[in-house]
């Protein structure tokens, strides 16, 4: 039996790139192979930064591409694009879960929770927005290993 693959797809700022590398290490520790390019995978974590409408369009295209490459694989979207466009992402891309920056530290666990279900039961859509004021579950504060300075690197 081959190992399962998680694709971490990142657009934008250096902070997102560093965070995606951190997520990749977590997935490897959980026993997944990790790729950082659009290719067939068992699960996708898309981490787009957004500054312009062109960046938004690239992010939507990347999310849709992941769904086309592996229609049964869960797709979790996080990053600043998820902060302000969660409804748009859910309606236009088919992402399975959208997690804002404040809860970004939850993204790997959320994807790992969805991956076995998708792998065993086929496509199972989960639409849950973890965004400030939009979820009844209070997000726990990030652990010290996943905190970073709140600065605008763009």
PDB file of C-alpha atoms in Angstrom, residues 61-117:
ATOM      1  CA  UNK A  61      -8.082  28.827 -10.205  1.00  0.00           C
ATOM      2  CA  UNK A  62      -5.667  26.899  -7.975  1.00  0.00           C
ATOM      3  CA  UNK A  63      -8.485  25.658  -5.701  1.00  0.00           C
ATOM      4  CA  UNK A  64     -10.575  24.547  -8.698  1.00  0.00           C
ATOM      5  CA  UNK A  65      -7.529  22.834 -10.207  1.00  0.00           C
ATOM      6  CA  UNK A  66      -7.095  20.794  -7.020  1.00  0.00           C
ATOM      7  CA  UNK A  67     -10.755  19.710  -7.223  1.00  0.00           C
ATOM      8  CA  UNK A  68     -10.308  18.704 -10.876  1.00  0.00           C
ATOM      9  CA  UNK A  69      -7.102  16.765 -10.221  1.00  0.00           C
ATOM     10  CA  UNK A  70      -8.699  14.686  -7.450  1.00  0.00           C
ATOM     11  CA  UNK A  71     -12.462  15.221  -7.142  1.00  0.00           C
ATOM     12  CA  UNK A  72     -12.748  13.008  -4.038  1.00  0.00           C
ATOM     13  CA  UNK A  73      -9.849  14.624  -2.188  1.00  0.00           C
ATOM     14  CA  UNK A  74     -10.638  17.190   0.500  1.00  0.00           C
ATOM     15  CA  UNK A  75      -9.494  20.758  -0.111  1.00  0.00           C
ATOM     16  CA  UNK A  76      -8.882  23.077   2.844  1.00  0.00           C
ATOM     17  CA  UNK A  77      -8.277  26.769   2.157  1.00  0.00           C
ATOM     18  CA  UNK A  78      -6.631  29.140   4.612  1.00  0.00           C
ATOM     19  CA  UNK A  79      -4.750  32.429   4.418  1.00  0.00           C
ATOM     20  CA  UNK A  80      -5.727  36.049   4.020  1.00  0.00           C
ATOM     21  CA  UNK A  81      -7.942  35.267   1.025  1.00  0.00           C
ATOM     22  CA  UNK A  82     -10.029  33.050   3.316  1.00  0.00           C
ATOM     23  CA  UNK A  83     -10.335  35.982   5.745  1.00  0.00           C
ATOM     24  CA  UNK A  84     -12.291  38.239   3.472  1.00  0.00           C
ATOM     25  CA  UNK A  85     -13.740  35.962   0.780  1.00  0.00           C
ATOM     26  CA  UNK A  86     -14.912  32.799   2.588  1.00  0.00           C
ATOM     27  CA  UNK A  87     -18.406  32.899   1.061  1.00  0.00           C
ATOM     28  CA  UNK A  88     -17.013  33.501  -2.417  1.00  0.00           C
ATOM     29  CA  UNK A  89     -14.541  30.630  -2.025  1.00  0.00           C
ATOM     30  CA  UNK A  90     -17.283  28.260  -0.854  1.00  0.00           C
ATOM     31  CA  UNK A  91     -19.657  29.191  -3.665  1.00  0.00           C
ATOM     32  CA  UNK A  92     -17.203  29.406  -6.547  1.00  0.00           C
ATOM     33  CA  UNK A  93     -14.548  26.776  -5.902  1.00  0.00           C
ATOM     34  CA  UNK A  94     -15.973  23.760  -4.100  1.00  0.00           C
ATOM     35  CA  UNK A  95     -13.485  23.968  -1.228  1.00  0.00           C
ATOM     36  CA  UNK A  96     -14.423  21.600   1.577  1.00  0.00           C
ATOM     37  CA  UNK A  97     -13.324  23.782   4.481  1.00  0.00           C
ATOM     38  CA  UNK A  98     -12.308  27.435   4.747  1.00  0.00           C
ATOM     39  CA  UNK A  99     -10.207  28.538   7.711  1.00  0.00           C
ATOM     40  CA  UNK A 100      -9.271  32.158   8.345  1.00  0.00           C
ATOM     41  CA  UNK A 101      -5.853  33.408   9.422  1.00  0.00           C
ATOM     42  CA  UNK A 102      -6.772  33.592  13.119  1.00  0.00           C
ATOM     43  CA  UNK A 103      -7.419  29.839  13.069  1.00  0.00           C
ATOM     44  CA  UNK A 104      -4.758  28.944  10.471  1.00  0.00           C
ATOM     45  CA  UNK A 105      -2.991  26.721  13.003  1.00  0.00           C
ATOM     46  CA  UNK A 106      -6.037  24.391  12.769  1.00  0.00           C
ATOM     47  CA  UNK A 107      -5.622  23.803   9.022  1.00  0.00           C
ATOM     48  CA  UNK A 108      -3.423  20.675   9.142  1.00  0.00           C
ATOM     49  CA  UNK A 109      -5.636  18.968  11.736  1.00  0.00           C
ATOM     50  CA  UNK A 110      -8.761  19.905   9.773  1.00  0.00           C
ATOM     51  CA  UNK A 111      -7.319  18.456   6.579  1.00  0.00           C
ATOM     52  CA  UNK A 112      -6.161  15.272   8.312  1.00  0.00           C
ATOM     53  CA  UNK A 113      -9.640  14.856   9.791  1.00  0.00           C
ATOM     54  CA  UNK A 114     -11.205  15.160   6.337  1.00  0.00           C
ATOM     55  CA  UNK A 115      -8.647  13.022   4.487  1.00  0.00           C
ATOM     56  CA  UNK A 116      -9.582   9.619   5.967  1.00  0.00           C
ATOM     57  CA  UNK A 117     -13.295  10.258   5.391  1.00  0.00           C
TER      58      UNK A 117
END
